[in-house]
CSV table of C-alpha atoms in Angstrom, one decimal:
chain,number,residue,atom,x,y,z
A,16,UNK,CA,0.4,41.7,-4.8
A,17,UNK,CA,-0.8,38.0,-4.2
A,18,UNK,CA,-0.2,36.3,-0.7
A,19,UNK,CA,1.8,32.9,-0.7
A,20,UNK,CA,0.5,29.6,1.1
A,21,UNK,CA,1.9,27.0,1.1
A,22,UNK,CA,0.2,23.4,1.3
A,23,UNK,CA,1.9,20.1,2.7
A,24,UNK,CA,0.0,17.8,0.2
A,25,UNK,CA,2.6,14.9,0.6
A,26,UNK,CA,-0.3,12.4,1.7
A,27,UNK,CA,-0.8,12.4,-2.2
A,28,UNK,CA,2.3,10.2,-2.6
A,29,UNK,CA,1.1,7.3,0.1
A,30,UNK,CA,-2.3,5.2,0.9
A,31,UNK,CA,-5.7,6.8,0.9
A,32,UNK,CA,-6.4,8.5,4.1
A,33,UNK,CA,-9.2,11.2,5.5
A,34,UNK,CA,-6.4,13.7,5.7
A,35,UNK,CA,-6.5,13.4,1.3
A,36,UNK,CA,-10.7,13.9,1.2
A,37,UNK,CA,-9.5,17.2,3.2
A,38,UNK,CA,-7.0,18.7,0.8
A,39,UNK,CA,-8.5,17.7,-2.2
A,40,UNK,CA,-12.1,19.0,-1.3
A,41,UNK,CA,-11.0,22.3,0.5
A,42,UNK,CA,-8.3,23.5,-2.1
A,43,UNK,CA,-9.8,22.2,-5.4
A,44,UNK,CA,-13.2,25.2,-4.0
A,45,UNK,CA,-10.7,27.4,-2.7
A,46,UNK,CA,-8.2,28.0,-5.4
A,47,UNK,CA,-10.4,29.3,-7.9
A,48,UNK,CA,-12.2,31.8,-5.7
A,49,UNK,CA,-9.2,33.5,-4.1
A,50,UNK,CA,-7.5,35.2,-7.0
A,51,UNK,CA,-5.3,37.3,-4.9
A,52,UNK,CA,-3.3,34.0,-3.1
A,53,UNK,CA,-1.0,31.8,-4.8
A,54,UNK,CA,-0.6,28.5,-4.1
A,55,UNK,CA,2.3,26.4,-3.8
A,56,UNK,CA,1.1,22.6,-3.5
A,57,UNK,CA,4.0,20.3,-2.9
A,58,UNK,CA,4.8,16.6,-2.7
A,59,UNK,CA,6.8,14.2,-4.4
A,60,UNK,CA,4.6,12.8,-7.3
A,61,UNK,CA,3.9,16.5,-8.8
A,62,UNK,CA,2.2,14.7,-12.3
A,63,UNK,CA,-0.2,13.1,-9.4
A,64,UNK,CA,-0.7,16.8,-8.0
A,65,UNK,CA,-1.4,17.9,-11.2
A,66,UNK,CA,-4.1,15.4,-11.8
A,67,UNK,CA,-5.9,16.1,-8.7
A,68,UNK,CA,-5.9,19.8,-8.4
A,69,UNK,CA,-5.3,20.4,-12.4
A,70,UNK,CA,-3.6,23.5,-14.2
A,71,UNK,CA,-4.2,27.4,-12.6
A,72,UNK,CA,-2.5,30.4,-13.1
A,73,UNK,CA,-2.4,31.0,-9.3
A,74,UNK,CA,-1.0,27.3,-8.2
A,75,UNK,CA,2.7,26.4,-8.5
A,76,UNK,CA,3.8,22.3,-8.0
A,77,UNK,CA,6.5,22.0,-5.7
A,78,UNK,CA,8.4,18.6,-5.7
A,79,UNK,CA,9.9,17.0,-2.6
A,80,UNK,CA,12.7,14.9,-2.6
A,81,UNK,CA,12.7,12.8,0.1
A,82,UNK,CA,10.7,10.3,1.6
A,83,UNK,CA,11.7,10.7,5.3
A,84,UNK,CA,9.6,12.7,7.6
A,85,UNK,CA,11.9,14.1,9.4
A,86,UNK,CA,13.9,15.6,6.9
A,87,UNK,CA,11.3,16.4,5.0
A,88,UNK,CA,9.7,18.7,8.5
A,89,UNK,CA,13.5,19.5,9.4
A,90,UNK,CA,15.2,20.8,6.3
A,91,UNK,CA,13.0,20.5,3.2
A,92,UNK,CA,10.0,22.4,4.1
A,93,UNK,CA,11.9,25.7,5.9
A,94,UNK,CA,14.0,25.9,2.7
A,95,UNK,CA,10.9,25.9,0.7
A,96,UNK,CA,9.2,28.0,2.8
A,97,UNK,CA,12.1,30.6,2.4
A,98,UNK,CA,12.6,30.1,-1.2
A,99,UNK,CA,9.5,31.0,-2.5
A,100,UNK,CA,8.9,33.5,0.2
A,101,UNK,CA,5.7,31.6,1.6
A,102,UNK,CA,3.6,34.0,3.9
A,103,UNK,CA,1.4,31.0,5.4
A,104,UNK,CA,1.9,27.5,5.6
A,105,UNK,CA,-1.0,24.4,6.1
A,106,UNK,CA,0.2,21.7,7.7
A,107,UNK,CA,-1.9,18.0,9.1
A,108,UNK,CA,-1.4,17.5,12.4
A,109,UNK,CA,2.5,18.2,12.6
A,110,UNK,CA,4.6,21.6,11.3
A,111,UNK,CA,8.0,21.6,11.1
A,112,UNK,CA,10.3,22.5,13.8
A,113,UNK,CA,11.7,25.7,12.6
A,114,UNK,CA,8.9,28.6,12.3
A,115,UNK,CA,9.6,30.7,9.2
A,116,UNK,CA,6.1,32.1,8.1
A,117,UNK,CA,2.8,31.9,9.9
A,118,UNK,CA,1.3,28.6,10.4
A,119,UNK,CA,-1.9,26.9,9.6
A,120,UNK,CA,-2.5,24.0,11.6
A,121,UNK,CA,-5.2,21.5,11.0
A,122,UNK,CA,-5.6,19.1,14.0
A,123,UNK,CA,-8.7,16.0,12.7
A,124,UNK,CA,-8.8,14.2,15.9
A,125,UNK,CA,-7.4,13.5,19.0
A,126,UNK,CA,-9.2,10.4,19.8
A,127,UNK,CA,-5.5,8.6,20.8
A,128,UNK,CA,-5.8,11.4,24.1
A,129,UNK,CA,-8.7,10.1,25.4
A,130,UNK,CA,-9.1,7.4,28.2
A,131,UNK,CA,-12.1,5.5,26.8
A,132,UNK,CA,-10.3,5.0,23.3
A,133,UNK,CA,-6.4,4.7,24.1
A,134,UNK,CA,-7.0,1.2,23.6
A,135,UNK,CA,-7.2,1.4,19.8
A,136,UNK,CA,-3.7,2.3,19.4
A,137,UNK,CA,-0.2,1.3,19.6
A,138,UNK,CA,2.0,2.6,23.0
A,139,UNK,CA,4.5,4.1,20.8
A,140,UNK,CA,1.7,5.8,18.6
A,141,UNK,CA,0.4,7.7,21.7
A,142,UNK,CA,3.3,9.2,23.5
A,143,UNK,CA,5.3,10.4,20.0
A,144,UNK,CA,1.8,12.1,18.4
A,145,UNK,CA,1.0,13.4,22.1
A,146,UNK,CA,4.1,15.4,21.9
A,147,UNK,CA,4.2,16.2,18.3
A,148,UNK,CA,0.2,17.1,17.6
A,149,UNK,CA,0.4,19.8,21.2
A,150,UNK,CA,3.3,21.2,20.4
A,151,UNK,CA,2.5,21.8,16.9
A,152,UNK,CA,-1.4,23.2,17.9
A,153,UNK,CA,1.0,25.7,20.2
A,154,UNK,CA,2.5,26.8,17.7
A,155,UNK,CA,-0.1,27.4,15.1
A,156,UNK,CA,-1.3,30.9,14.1
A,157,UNK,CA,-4.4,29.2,13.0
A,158,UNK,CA,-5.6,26.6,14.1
A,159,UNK,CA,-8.5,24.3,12.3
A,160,UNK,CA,-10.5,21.1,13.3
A,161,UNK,CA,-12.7,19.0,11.4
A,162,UNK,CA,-15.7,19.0,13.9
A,163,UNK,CA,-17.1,20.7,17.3
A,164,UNK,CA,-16.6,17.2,18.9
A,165,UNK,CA,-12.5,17.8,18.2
A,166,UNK,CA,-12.7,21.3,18.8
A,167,UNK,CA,-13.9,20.5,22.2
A,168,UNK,CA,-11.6,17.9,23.3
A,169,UNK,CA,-8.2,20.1,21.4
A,170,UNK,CA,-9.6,23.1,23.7
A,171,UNK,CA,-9.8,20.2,27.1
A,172,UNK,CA,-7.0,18.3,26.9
A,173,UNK,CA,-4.5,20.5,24.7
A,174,UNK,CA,-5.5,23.9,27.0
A,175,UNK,CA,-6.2,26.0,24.3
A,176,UNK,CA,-9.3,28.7,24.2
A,177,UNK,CA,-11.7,27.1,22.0
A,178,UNK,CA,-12.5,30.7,20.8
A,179,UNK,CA,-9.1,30.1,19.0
A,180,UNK,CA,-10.1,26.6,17.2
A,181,UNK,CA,-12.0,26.9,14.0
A,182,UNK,CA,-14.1,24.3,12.3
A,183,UNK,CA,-13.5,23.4,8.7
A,184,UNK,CA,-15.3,20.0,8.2
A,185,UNK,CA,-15.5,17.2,5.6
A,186,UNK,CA,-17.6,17.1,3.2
A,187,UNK,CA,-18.5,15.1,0.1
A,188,UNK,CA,-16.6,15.0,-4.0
A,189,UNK,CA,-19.9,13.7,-5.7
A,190,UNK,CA,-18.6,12.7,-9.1
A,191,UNK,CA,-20.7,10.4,-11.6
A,192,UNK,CA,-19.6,7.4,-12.8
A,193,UNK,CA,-20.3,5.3,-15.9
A,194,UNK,CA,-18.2,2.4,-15.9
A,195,UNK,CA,-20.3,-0.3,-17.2
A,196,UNK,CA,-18.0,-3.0,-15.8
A,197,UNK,CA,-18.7,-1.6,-12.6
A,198,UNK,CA,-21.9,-2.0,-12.8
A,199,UNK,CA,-22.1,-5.4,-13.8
A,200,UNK,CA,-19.6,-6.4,-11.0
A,201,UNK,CA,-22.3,-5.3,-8.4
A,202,UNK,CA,-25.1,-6.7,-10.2
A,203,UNK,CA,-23.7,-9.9,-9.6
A,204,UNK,CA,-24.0,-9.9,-5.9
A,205,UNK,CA,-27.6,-9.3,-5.5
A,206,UNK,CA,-28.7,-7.8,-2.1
A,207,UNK,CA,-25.5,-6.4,-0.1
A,208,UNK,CA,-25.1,-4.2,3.1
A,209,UNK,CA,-21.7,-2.1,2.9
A,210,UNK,CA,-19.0,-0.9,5.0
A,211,UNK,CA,-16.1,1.3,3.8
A,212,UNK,CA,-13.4,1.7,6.1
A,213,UNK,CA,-10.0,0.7,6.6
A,214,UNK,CA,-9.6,-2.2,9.4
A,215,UNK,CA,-8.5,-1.8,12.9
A,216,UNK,CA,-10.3,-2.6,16.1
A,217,UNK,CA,-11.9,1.1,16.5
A,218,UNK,CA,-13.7,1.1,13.7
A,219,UNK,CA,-15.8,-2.0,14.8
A,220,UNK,CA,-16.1,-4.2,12.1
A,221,UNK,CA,-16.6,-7.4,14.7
A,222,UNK,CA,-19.9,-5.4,15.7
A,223,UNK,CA,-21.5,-5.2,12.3
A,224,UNK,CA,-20.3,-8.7,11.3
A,225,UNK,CA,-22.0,-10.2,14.3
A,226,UNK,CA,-25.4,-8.6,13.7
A,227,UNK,CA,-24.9,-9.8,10.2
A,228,UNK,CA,-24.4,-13.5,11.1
A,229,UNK,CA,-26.5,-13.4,14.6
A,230,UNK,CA,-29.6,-12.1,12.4
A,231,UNK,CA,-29.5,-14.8,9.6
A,232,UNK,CA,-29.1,-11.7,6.4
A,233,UNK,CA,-26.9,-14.5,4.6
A,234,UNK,CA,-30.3,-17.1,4.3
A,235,UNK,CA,-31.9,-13.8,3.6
A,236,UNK,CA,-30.3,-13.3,0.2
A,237,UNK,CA,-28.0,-10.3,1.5
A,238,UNK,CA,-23.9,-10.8,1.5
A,239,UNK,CA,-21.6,-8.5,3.7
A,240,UNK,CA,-19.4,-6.0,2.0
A,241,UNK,CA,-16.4,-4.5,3.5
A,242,UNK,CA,-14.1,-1.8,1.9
A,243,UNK,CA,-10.9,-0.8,3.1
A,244,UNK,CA,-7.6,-1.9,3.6
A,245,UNK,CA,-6.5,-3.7,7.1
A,246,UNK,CA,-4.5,-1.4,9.0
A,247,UNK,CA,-3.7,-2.7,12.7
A,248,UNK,CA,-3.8,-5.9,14.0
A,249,UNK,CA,-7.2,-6.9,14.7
A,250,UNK,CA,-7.3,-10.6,16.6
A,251,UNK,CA,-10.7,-10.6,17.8
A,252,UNK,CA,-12.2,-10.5,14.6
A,253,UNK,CA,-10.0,-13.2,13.1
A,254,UNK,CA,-10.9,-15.1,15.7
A,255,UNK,CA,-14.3,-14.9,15.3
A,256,UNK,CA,-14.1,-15.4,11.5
A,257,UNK,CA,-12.3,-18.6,12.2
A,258,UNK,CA,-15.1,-19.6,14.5
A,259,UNK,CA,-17.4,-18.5,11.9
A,260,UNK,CA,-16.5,-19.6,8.5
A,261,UNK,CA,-19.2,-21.8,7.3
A,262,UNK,CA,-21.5,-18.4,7.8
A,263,UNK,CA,-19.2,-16.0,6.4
A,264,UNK,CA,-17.4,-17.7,3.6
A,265,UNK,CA,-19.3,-16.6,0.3
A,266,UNK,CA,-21.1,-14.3,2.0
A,267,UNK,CA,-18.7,-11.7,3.3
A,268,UNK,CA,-16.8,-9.3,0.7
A,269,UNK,CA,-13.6,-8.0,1.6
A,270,UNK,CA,-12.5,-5.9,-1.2
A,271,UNK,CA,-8.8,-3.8,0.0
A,272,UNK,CA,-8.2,-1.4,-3.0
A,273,UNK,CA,-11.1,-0.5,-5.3
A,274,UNK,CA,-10.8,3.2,-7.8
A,275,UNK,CA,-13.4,5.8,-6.8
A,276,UNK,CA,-15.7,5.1,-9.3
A,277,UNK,CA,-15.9,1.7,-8.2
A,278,UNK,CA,-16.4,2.8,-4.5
A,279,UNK,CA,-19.1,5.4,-6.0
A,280,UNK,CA,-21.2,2.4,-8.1
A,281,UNK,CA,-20.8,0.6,-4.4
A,282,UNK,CA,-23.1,3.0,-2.7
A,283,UNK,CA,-25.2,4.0,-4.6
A,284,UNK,CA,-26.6,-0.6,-5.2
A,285,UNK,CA,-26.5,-1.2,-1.4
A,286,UNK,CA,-29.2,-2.3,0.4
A,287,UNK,CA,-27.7,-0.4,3.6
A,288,UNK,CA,-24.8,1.7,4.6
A,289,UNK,CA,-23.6,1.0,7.6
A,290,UNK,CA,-20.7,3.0,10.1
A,291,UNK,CA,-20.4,1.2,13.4
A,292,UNK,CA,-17.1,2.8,14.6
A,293,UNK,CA,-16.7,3.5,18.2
A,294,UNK,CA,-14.7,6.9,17.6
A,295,UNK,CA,-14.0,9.5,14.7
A,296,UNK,CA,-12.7,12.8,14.7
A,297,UNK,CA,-15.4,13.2,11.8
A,298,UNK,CA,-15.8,10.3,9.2
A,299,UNK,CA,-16.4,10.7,5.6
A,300,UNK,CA,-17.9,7.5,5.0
A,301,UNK,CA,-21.4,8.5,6.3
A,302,UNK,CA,-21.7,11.4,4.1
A,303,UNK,CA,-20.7,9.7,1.0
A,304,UNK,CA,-23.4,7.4,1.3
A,305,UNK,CA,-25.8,10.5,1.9
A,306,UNK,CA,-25.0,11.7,-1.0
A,307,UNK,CA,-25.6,8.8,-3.2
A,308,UNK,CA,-29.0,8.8,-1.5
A,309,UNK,CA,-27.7,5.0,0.1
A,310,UNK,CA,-30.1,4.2,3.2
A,311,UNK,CA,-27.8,4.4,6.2
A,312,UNK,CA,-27.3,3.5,9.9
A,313,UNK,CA,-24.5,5.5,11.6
A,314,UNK,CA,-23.1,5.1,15.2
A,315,UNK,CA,-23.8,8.4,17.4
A,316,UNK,CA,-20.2,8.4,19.4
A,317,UNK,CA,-18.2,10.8,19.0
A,318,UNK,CA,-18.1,13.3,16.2
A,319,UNK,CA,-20.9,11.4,14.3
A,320,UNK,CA,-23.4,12.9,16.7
A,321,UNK,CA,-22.4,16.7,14.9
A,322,UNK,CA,-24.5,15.0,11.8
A,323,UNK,CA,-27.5,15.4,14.2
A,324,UNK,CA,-29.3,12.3,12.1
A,325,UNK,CA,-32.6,11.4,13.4
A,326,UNK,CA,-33.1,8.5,15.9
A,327,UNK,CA,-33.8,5.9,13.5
A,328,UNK,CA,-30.3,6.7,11.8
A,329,UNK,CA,-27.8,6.2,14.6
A,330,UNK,CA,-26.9,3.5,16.9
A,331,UNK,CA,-25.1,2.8,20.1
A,332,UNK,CA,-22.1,0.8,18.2
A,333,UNK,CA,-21.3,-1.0,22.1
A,334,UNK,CA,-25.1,-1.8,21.5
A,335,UNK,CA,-25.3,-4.7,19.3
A,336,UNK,CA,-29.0,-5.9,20.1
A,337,UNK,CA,-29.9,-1.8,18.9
A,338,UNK,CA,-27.8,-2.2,16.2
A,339,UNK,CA,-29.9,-5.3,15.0
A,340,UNK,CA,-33.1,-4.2,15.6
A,341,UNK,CA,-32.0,-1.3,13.4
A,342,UNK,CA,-30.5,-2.9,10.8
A,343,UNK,CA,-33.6,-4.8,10.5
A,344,UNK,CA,-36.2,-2.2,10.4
A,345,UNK,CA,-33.9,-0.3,7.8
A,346,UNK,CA,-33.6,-3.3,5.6
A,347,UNK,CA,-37.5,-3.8,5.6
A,348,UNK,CA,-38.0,-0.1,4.7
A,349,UNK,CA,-38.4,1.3,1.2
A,350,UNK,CA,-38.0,5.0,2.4
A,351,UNK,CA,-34.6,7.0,2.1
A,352,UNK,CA,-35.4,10.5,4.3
A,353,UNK,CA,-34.1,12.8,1.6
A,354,UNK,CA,-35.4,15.9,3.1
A,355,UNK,CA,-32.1,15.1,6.1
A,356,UNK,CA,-30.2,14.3,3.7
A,357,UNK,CA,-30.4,17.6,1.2
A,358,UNK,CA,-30.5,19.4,5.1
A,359,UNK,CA,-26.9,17.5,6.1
A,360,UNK,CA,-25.6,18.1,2.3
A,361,UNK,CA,-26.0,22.0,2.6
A,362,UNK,CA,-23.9,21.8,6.0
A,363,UNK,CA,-21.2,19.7,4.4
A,364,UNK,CA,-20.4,21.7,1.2
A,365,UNK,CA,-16.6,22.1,-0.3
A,366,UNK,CA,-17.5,25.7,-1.4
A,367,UNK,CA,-19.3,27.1,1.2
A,368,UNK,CA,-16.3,25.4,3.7
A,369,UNK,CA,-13.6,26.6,1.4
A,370,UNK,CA,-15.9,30.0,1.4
A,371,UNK,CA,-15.2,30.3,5.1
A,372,UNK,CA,-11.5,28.9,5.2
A,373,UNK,CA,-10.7,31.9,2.4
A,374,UNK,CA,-12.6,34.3,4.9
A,375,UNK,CA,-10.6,33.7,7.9
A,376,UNK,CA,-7.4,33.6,5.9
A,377,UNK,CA,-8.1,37.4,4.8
A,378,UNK,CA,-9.2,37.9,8.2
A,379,UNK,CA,-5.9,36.6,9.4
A,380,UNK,CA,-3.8,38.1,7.3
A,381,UNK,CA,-5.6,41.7,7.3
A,382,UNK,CA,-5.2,41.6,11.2
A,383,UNK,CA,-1.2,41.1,11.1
């Protein structure tokens, strides 16, 4: 008799986020190696689901039908949960209130917790996810993380046993592309150094545009591109774009929605890939310019230090004067050290992670 999980897949129906790279990677390995679980996969768009994860005999769509939260955790979900007689259920970050199967919990980051980076986000942000994300990780008969840097600080500042906290990281949907268009689009900008994230003050695109502009690339015959869509207010670096125009205009790319194959054609022309952020709970960015062998510079805080990239990867992203001196040894070097990046690639593998998820969920399961 198959097992039933359930999977919250609702951030299918709003803007790109991490959270997405997560479900689709883990589930699209996972469903067709464990034969003996069905899987309910529900959201709102359900053609959209369908798209993504595609037709199986062991996967049933489930649509919601509202857009509010709160009733969606409050009433939608338990009655789901009841009617199709779901024995697990795999929540991001928050479950709902009433606990009618056993729970799986994944937790990416709790960066908002922490001292040093509370800055980066809104009052009202911190105290209702403080509640929400430790009471749901209480409640949680598994309990997952994307990296050992968030399992550590779930374990500190949450008081769980990190024995208790299991890893099931990011990793990369390498798909080829052959949109000429594409192509040509890139073509046209000659030399370009490239950023893909969306923008808010943590992610520190003030840093890399200073060492852009401070270090002359524009009279060098390289432009600035940033993807991703502005996501909290970030004053200091309109400021200093005001301040700066004459350097940056026609020199600095900021593109807000582009289609994955776009994004894919976008790494694999830059010159450089570069991830100054001052805090992740993982970041995919880093890995999917790995894996279209892009030369890369990535900031060690955080959970980018788990990548263990060699010295002349990683940066100090309070350190602009490193990052520069960086930036411009990379740009003058021809080499791309494939032999870390096929190492890193193994790591961060959808199969072998969705190898180890299914593991722990027959462990689980086999225990109660």
């Amino acid at each position: 008799m198959k097992k039933n999980i359930l999977v919250d897949a609702h951030i299918f129906d709003d803007k790109y986020q991490g959270t997405r790279t997560y479900l689709k990677g883990l589930y699209s390995e996972l469903i067709p190696i464990a034969n003996n679980w069905h899987f309910f996969l529900v959201a709102r768009d359900i053609e959209n689901l369908k798209k993504e994860f595609g037709a199986h005999q062991n996967v049933t769509y489930v649509q919601l039908k509202s857009k509010n939260k709160f009733r969606r955790l409050l009433i939608e979900f338990p009655q789901i949960i009841r009617n199709h007689k779901i024995e697990y259920a795999h929540f991001q970050y928050i479950c709902p209130p009433i606990k009618n199967c056993k729970l799986v919990i994944t937790i990416h980051d709790i960066l908002f917790e922490q001292s040093e980076f509370r800055k980066f986000f809104p009052l009202k942000y911190r105290v209702v996810n403080s509640f929400l994300f430790r009471w749901s990780s209480k409640k949680a008969d598994l309990l997952l993380t994307v990296s050992q840097y968030s399992r550590v600080k779930i374990s500190e500042l949450y008081n769980i046993p990190i024995d208790s906290i299991y890893i099931t990281p990011n990793a990369v949907i390498n798909n080829e592309y052959t949109e000429q268009a594409v192509e040509a689009r890139i073509a046209s900008l000659g030399k370009f150094i490239l950023y893909v994230s969306r923008v808010e003050p943590r992610k520190n695109h003030l840093g890399l545009l200073k060492a852009f502009v401070e270090l002359n690339l524009a009279e060098k015959g390289y432009k600035l591109v940033f993807i991703g869509k502005k996501d909290i207010l970030y004053k200091e670096l309109e400021t200093y774009i005001t301040n700066n125009l004459a350097k940056i205009t026609g020199n600095v790319i900021w593109l807000h929605s582009i289609s994955n194959k776009s994004l894919e054609a976008y790494y694999k022309n830059c010159e450089l890939f570069v991830f100054p952020s001052f805090a992740e709970g993982f970041g995919i960015p880093p890995l999917e310019a790995i894996a279209h062998k892009s030369k890369i510079l990535c900031s060690k805080n955080t959970a980018m230090a788990d990548f263990d990239l060699p010295d002349a990867l990683v940066f100090d992203p309070n350190n602009i004067e490193e990052l520069k001196y960086k930036m411009t040894v990379q740009l003058a070097s021809k080499e791309v050290q494939l032999q870390v990046y096929n190492k890193i690639l193994a790591k961060y593998n959808w199969l072998k992670i969705a190898q180890d998820y299914f593991k722990l969920l027959e462990k689980h399961h086999n225990k109660v």
